[in-house]
Coordinates of C-alpha atoms and ligand atoms in Angstrom, one line a residue:
X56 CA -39.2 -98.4 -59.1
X57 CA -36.2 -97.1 -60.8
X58 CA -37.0 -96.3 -64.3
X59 CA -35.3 -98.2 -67.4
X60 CA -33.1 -96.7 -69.0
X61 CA -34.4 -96.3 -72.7
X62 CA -33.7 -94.3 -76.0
X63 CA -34.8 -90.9 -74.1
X64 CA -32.4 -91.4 -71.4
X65 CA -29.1 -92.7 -72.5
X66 CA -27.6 -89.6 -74.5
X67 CA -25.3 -91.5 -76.9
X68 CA -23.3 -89.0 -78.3
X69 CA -21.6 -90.7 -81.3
X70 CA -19.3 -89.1 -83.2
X71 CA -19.2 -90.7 -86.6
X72 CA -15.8 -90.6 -89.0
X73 CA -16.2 -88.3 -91.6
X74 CA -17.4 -88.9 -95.1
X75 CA -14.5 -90.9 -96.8
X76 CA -13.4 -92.7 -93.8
X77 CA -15.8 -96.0 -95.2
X78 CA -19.3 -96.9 -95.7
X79 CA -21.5 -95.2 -93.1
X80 CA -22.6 -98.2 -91.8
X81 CA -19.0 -98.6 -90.6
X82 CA -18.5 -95.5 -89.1
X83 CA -21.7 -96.0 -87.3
X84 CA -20.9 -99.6 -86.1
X85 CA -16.5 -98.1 -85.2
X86 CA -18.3 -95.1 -83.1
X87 CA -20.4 -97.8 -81.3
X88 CA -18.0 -99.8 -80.5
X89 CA -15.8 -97.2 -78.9
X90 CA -18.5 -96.5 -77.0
X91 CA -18.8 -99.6 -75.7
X92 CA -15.0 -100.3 -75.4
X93 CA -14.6 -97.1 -73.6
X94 CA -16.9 -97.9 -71.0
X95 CA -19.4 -95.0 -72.0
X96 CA -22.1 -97.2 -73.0
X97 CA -22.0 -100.2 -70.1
X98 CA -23.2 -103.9 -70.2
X99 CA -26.8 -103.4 -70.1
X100 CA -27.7 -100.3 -71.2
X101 CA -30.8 -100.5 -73.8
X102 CA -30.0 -98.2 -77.1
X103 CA -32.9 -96.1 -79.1
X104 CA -34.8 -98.1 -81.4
X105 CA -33.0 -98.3 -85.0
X106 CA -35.6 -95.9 -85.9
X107 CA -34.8 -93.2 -83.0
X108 CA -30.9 -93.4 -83.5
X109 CA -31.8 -93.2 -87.4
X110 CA -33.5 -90.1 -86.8
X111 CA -31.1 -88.7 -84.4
X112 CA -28.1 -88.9 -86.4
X113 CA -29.5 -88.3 -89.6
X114 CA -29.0 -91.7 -91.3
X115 CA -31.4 -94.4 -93.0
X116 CA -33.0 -97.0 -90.7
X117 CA -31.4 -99.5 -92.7
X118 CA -27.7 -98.6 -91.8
X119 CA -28.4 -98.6 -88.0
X120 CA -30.1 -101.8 -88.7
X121 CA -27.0 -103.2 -90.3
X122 CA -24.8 -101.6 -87.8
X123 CA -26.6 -103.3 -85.0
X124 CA -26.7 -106.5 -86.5
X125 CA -22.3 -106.5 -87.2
X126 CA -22.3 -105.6 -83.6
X127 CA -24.9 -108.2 -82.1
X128 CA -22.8 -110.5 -84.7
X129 CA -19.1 -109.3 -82.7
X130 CA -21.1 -110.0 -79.4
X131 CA -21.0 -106.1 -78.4
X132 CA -25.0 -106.1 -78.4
X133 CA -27.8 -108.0 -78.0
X134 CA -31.0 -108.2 -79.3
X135 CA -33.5 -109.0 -76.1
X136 CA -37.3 -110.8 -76.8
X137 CA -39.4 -108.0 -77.7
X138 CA -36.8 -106.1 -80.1
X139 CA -34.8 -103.8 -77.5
X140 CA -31.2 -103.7 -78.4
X141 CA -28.9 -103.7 -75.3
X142 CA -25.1 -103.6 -74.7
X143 CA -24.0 -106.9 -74.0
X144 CA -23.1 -108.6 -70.5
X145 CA -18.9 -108.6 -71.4
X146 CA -18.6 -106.6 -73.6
X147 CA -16.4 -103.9 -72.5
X148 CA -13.4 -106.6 -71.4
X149 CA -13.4 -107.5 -75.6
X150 CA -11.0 -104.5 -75.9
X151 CA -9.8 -104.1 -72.7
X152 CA -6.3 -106.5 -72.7
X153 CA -5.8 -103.9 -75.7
X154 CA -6.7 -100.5 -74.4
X155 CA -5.2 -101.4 -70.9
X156 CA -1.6 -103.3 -71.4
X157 CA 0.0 -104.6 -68.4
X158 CA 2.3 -102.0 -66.6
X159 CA 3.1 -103.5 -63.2
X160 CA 6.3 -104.1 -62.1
X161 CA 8.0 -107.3 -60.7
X162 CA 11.0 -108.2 -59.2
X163 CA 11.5 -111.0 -61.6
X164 CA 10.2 -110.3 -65.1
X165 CA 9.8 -113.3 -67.3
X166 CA 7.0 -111.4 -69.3
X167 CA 7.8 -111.7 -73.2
X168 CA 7.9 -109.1 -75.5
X169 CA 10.5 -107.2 -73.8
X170 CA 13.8 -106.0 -74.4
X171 CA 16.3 -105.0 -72.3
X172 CA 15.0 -101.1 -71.5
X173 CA 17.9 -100.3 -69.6
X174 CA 20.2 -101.2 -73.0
X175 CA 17.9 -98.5 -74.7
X176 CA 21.1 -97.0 -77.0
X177 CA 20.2 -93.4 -75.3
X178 CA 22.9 -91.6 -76.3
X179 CA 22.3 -92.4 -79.8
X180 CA 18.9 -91.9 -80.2
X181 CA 20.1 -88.2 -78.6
X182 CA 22.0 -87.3 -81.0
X183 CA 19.2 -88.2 -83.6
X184 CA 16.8 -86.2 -81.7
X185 CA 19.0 -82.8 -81.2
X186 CA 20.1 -83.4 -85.1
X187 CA 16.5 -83.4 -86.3
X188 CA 15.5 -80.5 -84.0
X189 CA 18.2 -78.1 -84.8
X190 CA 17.7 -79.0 -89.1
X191 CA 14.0 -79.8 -89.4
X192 CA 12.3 -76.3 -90.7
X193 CA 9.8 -75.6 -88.3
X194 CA 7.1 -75.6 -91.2
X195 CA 7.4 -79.9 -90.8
X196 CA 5.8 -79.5 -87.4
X197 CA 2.6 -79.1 -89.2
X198 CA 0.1 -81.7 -90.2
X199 CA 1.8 -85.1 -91.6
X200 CA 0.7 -87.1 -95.1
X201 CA -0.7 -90.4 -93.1
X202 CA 1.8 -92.5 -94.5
X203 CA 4.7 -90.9 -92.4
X204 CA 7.3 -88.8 -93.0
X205 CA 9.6 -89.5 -96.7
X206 CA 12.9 -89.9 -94.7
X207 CA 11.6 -92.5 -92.2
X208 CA 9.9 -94.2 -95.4
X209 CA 12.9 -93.9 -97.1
X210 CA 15.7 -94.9 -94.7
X211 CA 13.3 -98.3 -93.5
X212 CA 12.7 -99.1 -97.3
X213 CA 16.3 -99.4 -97.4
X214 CA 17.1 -100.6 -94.2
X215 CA 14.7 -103.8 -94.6
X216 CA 15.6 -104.5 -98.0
X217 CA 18.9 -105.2 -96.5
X218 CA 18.5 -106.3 -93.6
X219 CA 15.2 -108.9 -93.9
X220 CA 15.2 -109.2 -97.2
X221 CA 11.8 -107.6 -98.6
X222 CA 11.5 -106.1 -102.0
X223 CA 9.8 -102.4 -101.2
X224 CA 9.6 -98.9 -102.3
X225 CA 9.3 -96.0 -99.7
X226 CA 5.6 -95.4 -101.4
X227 CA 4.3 -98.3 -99.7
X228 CA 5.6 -97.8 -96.6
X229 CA 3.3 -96.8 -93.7
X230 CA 4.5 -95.9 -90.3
X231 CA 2.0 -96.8 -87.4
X232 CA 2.0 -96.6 -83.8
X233 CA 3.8 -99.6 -83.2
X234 CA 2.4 -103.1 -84.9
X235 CA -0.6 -103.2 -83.0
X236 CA -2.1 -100.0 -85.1
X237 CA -0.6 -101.6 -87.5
X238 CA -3.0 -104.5 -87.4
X239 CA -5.9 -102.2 -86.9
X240 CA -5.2 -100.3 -90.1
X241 CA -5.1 -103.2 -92.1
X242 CA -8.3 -104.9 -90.2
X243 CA -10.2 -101.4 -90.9
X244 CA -9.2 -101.7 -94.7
X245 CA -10.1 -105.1 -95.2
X246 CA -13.3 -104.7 -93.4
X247 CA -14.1 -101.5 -95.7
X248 CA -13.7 -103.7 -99.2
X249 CA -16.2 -106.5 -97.5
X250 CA -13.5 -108.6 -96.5
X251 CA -14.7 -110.1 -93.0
X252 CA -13.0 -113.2 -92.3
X253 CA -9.3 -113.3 -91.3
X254 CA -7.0 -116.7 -90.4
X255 CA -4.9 -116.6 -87.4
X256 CA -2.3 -118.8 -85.8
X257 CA -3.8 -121.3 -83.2
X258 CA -2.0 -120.4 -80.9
X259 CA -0.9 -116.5 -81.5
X260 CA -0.4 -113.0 -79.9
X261 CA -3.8 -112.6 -77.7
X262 CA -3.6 -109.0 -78.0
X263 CA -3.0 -109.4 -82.0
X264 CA -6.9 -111.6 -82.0
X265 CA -8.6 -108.9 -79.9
X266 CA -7.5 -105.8 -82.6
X267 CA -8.3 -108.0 -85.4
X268 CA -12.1 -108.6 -83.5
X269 CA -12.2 -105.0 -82.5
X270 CA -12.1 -104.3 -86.1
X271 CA -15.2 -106.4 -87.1
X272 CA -13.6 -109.7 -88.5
X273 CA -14.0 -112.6 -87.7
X274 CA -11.0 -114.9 -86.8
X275 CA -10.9 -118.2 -88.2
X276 CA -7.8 -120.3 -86.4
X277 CA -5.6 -122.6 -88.0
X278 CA -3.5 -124.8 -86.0
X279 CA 0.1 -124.7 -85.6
X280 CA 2.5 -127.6 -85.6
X281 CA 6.3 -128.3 -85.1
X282 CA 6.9 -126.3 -88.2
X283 CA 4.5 -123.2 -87.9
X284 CA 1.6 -122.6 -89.5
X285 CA -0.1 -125.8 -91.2
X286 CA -0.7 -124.4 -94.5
X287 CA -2.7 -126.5 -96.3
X288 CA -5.5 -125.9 -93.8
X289 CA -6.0 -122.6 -95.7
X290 CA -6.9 -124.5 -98.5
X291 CA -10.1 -125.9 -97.3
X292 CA -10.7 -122.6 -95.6
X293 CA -12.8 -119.8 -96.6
X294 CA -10.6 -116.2 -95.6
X295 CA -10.0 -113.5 -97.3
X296 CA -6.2 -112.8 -95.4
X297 CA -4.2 -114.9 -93.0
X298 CA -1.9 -113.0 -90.3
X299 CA 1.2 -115.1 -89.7
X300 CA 4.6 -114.8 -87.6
X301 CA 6.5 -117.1 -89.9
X302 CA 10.0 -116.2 -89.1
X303 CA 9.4 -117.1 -85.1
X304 CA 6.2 -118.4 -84.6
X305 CA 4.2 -116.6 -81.7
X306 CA 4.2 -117.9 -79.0
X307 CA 5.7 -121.4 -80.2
X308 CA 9.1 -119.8 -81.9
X309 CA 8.8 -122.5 -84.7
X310 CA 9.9 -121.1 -88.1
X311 CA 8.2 -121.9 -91.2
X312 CA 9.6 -124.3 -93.6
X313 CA 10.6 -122.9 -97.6
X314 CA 8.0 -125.4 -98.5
X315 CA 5.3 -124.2 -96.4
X316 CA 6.3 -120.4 -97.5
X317 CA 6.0 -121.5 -101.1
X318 CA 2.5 -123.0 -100.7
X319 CA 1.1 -120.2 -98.5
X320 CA 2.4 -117.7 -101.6
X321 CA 0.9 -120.2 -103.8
X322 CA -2.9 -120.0 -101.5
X323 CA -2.7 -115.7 -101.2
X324 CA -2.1 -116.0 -105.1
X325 CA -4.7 -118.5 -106.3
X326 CA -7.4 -116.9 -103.2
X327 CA -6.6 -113.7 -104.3
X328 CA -6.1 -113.3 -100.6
X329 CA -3.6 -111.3 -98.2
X330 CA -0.7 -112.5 -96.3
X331 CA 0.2 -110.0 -93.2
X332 CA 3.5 -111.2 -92.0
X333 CA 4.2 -110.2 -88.3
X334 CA 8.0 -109.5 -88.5
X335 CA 8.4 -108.9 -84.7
X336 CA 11.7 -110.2 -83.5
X337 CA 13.3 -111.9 -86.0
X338 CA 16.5 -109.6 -86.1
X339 CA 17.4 -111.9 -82.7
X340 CA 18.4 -114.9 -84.6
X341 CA 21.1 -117.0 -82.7
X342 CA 21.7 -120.3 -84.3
X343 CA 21.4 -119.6 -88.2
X344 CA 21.5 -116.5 -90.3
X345 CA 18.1 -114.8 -90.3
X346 CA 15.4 -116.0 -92.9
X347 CA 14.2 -113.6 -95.1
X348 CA 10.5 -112.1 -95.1
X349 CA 8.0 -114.0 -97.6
X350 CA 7.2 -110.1 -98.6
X351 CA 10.1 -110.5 -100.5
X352 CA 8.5 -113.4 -102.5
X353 CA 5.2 -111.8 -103.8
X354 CA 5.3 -108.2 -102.6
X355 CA 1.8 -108.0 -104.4
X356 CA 0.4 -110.1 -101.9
X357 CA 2.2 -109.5 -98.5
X358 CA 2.1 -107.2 -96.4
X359 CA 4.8 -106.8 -94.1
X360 CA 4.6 -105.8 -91.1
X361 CA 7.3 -104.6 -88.5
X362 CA 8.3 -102.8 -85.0
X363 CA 10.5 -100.9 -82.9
X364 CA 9.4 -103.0 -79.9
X365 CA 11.8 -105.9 -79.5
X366 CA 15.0 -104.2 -81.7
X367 CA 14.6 -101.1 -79.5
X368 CA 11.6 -99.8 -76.7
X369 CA 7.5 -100.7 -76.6
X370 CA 7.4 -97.2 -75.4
X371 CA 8.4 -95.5 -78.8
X372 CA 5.3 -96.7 -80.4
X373 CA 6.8 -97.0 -83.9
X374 CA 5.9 -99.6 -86.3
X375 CA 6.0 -99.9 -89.8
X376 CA 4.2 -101.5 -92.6
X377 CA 5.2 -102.5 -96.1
X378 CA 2.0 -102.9 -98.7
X379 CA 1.4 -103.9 -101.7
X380 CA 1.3 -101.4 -104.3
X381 CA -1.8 -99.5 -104.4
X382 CA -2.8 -100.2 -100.4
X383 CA -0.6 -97.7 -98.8
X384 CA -3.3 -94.7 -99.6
X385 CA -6.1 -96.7 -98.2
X386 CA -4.2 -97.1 -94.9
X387 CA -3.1 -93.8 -94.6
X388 CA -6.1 -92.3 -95.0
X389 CA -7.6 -94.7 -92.2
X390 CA -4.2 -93.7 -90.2
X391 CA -5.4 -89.9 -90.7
X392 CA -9.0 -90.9 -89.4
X393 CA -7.2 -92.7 -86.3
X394 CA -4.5 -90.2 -84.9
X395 CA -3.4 -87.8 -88.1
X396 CA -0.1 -89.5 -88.3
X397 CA 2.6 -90.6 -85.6
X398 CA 4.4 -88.0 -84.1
X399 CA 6.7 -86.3 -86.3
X400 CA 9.9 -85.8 -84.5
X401 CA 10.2 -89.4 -83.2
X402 CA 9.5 -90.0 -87.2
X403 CA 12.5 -88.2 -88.2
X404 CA 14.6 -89.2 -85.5
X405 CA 14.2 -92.6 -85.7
X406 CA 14.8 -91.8 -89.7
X407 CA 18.6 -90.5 -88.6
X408 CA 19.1 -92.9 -86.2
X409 CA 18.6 -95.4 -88.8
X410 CA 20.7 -93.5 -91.4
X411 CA 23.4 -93.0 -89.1
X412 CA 23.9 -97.2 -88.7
X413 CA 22.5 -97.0 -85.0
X414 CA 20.0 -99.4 -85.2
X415 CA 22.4 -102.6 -86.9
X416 CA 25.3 -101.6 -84.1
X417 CA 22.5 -101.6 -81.3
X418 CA 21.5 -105.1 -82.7
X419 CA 25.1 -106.3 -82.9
X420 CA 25.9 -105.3 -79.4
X421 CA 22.2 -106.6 -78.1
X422 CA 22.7 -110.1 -80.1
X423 CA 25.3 -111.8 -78.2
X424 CA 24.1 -110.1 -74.6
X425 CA 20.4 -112.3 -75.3
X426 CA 22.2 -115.2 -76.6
X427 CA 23.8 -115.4 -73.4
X428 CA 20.7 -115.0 -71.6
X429 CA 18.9 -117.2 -73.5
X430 CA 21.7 -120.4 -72.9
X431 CA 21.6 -119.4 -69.3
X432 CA 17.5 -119.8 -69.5
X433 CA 17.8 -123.3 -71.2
X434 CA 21.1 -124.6 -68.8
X435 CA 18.9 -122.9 -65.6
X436 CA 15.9 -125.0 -67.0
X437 CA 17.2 -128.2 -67.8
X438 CA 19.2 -128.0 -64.1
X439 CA 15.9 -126.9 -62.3
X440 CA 12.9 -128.2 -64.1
X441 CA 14.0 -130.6 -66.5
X442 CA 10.5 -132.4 -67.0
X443 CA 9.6 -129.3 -68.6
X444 CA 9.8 -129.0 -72.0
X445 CA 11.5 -126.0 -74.0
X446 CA 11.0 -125.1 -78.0
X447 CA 11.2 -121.9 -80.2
X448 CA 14.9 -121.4 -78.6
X449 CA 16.4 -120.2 -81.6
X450 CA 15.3 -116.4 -81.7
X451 CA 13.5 -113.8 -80.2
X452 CA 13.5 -112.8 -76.7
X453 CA 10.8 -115.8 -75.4
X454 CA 11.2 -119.4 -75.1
X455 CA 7.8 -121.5 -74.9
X456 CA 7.9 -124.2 -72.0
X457 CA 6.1 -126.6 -71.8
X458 CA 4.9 -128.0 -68.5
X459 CA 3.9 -131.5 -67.4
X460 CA 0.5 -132.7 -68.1
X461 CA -1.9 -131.5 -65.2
X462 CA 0.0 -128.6 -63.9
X463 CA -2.6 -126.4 -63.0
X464 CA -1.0 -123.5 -65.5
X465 CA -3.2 -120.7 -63.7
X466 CA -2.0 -121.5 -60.2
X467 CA 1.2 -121.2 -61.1
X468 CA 1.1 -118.1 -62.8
X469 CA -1.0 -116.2 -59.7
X470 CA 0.9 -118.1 -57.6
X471 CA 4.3 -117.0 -59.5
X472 CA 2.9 -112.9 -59.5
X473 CA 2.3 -113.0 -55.8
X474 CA 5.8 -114.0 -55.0
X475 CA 7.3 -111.1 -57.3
X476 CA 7.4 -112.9 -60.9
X477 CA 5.7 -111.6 -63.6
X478 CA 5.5 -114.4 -66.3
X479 CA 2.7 -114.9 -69.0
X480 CA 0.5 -118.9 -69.5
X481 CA 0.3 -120.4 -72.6
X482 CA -3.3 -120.7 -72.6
X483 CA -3.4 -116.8 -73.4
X484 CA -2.8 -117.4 -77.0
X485 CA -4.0 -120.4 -77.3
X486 CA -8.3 -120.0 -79.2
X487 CA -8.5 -124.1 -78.9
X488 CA -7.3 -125.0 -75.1
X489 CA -4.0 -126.7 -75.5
X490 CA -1.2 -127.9 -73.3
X491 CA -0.3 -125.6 -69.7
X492 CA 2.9 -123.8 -70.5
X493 CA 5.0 -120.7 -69.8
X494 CA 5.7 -118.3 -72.5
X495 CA 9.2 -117.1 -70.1
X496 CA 10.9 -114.2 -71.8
X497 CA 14.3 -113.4 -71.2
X498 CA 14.8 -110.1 -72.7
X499 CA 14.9 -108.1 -69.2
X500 CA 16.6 -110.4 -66.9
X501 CA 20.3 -110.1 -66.4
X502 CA 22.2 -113.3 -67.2
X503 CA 23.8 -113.3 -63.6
X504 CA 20.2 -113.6 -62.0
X505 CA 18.6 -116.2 -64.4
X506 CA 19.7 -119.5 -62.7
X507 CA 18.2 -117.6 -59.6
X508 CA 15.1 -116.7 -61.4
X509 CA 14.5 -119.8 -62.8
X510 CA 15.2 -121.7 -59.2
X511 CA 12.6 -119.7 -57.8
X512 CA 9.9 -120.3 -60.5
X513 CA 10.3 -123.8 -59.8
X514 CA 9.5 -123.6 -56.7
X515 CA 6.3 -122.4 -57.6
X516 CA 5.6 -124.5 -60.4
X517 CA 6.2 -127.7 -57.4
X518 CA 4.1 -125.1 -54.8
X519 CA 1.2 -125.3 -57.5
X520 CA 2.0 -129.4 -58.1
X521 CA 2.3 -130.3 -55.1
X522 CA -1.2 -128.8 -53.8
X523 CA -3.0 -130.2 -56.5
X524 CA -1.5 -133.6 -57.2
Ligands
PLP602 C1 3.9 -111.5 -81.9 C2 4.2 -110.0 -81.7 N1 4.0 -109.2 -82.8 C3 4.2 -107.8 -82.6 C4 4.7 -107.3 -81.5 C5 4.9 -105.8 -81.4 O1 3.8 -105.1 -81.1 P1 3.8 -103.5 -80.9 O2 4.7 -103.0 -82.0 O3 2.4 -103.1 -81.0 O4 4.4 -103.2 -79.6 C6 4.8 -108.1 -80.4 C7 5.2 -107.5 -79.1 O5 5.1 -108.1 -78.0 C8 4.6 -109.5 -80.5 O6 4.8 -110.3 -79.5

């Protein structure tokens, strides 16, 4: 019989953060988790005793003990009858969406959160990159602070000051790789003062829940209505933050009342909590003038958050982050612990192409080239599928449809990917089940082939219908 596998035969080789990088416990708990994540350590596998993996590493029993319980608590472990600690059935898909995004390619991309990447402003972004490599003295190719290069700091502080209306100072700006670090870093700080519980939209960014999870919090959803985020739910609410997308709700595209930005201010102020505002598309507005970010409002108690995803490319992986006084060290120094800064050249050259005025002509060209696309998506929908219901129209590169009650929303989007379009469900986002629906984004389809597009995805959605009515 094949011998179990026990603490003498699984070499774990953790690799712990180093002093300063949190509470060991923490370290303990991140290193096992990336184990896990990584596939190292697979469903299954039964880990050394707490006393065993204390003595191994060097640690009190007590901190593996805690370690183990934070994880069995996340669902990464479990704890079988007779006290063995294994790695739980599942466990590794908790990170996976994350660590694994979706790169296929279809001949009809409806997926949202993505721009155009064939309007990518190369020639600009050229001339920012040859400027900064025949100036930047070859001693800033060394090791970065972890808050980012000064210019970049600089030249967003003044760029979103102007442009979406927050109140910042290049100290407390911190760039990431693209919002989803972001997130991280601000989970891993929260987590490190004992903060452990964290609201969310119901519905929201899927990807956003699993970094916020992966960082040891727990996510406590609040629903969303016609208006965004239903506020006074945080009241009778114990959490210590709330992340929100007020200025285009994710994946609804509501926007958040003054009202309802007043009173969540008022909550973060009288919980002493922290409001992360997701800033990710709102420089798409197409019917009104852009609403400003609630940072701007208490910058003590926001922080906001931003990224070159949607304005520009996914693939530059810049985002940035705008703190509250005091929080931008914290953050770098778990940015230093993560990846030792973001690369420095793309920091400086996105710092001159921002200088330069690139980035508010790329948006003035892009703005009317989406609007476009996005009446052509509502005029193709209400000619093709008009019992389907559209909202969130008004910015960003997604509209949220609605389908009728009982279409089977999974069949259609399998059904959709097998005949060459790529399209994302509702139900994704959604932590309580709610309504089938198609979160269609129109960044990346031309407006000449939409009423096309859209013809063909009804045919599916009736395929789908048909075989199940
Ligand atoms: C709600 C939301 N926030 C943020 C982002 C940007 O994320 P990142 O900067 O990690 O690409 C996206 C991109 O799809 C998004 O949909």
């Amino acid at each position: 019989m094949a011998r179990s596998r026990t603490s003498s035969t699984i070499p774990l080789h953790l690799v712990l953060a180093p002093d300063g990088a949190g509470p060991v416990h923490r370290r303990l708990e991140q290193a096992l988790r990336d184990a896990i994540r990584s596939g190292r350590l697979t469903p299954g596998s039964v880990l050394p005793s707490s006393r065993a993996l204390a003595g191994e590493l060097g640690l009190s029993r007590g901190v593996v003990v805690e370690a183990f319980e934070q994880l069995v608590a996340e669902g990464y472990l479990v704890t079988r009858p007779g006290g063995a600690t294994t790695v739980a059935a599942g466990s590794t898909a908790t990170g996976a969406r994350v660590a694994r995004p979706d790169v296929r390619l279809f001949e009809i991309d409806f997926r949202p959160g993505r721009p155009d990447l064939a309007e990518f402003p190369r020639r600009a972004w050229l001339r920012s990159i040859r400027e900064v490599l025949e100036v930047t003295p070859s001693e800033r190719l060394g090791y970065l602070d972890g808050r980012g290069v000064p210019e970049l700091r600089s030249a967003l502080s003044s760029y979103l000051d102007r442009a979406r209306g927050t109140a910042s100072h290049p100290d407390d700006v911190v760039i990431s790789s693209g919002f989803a670090q972001g997130l991280g870093l601000v989970g891993r700080v929260l987590v490190d003062r004992g903060r452990r519980r964290i609201a969310v939209e119901d519905p929201s960014l899927d990807d956003s829940q699993a970094v916020l999870r992966a960082e040891g919090l727990t996510i406590v959803p609040i629903p969303v209505d016609a208006d965004g985020l239903v506020v006074e739910r945080l009241q009778t609410t114990d959490v210590d933050a709330v992340l929100v997308t007020s200025a285009h709700q994710y994946p609804t595209g509501a926007v958040l009342p003054p009202e309802r930005r007043l009173a969540l201010v008022d909550w973060a102020r009288r919980r002493e909590g922290l409001i992360v505002e997701d800033d990710y598309d709102t420089e798409f507005r197409y019917d009104r003038a852009p609403i400003g970010a609630i940072q701007g409002l208490d910058p003590d108690r926001v922080i906001y958050a931003g990224s070159a995803s949607k304005v520009l490319a996914p693939g530059l992986r810049l985002g940035w982050l705008v703190t509250p006084s005091g929080l931008a060290d914290e953050l770098a120094r778990v940015k230093t612990v993560a990846d030792q800064g973001s690369p420095a050249i793309d920091q400086l050259a996105f710092a001159d192409f921002l200088e330069r005025g690139e980035l508010d002509r790329h948006l003035r060209r892009m703005r009317p080239v989406y609007r476009r696309r996005r009446d052509a998506l509502l005029a193709a929908l209400a000619r093709h599928l008009p019992e389907a219901r559209p909202t969130g129209a008004s910015a960003g590169l997604h509209v949220l449809v609605w389908l009728p009650p009982g279409t089977d929303e999974a069949a259609v989007v399998e059904t959709a990917e097998r005949a060459g379009i790529g399209l994302s469900g509702a139900s994704r986002h959604a932590i309580t089940p709610g309504p089938p629906g198609l979160v269609l984004g129109y960044g990346q389809i031309r407006e000449s082939a939409i009423d096309d597009a859209v013809r063909r995805l009804t045919a599916v959605i009736d395929e789908v219908r048909g075989s199940t009515r």
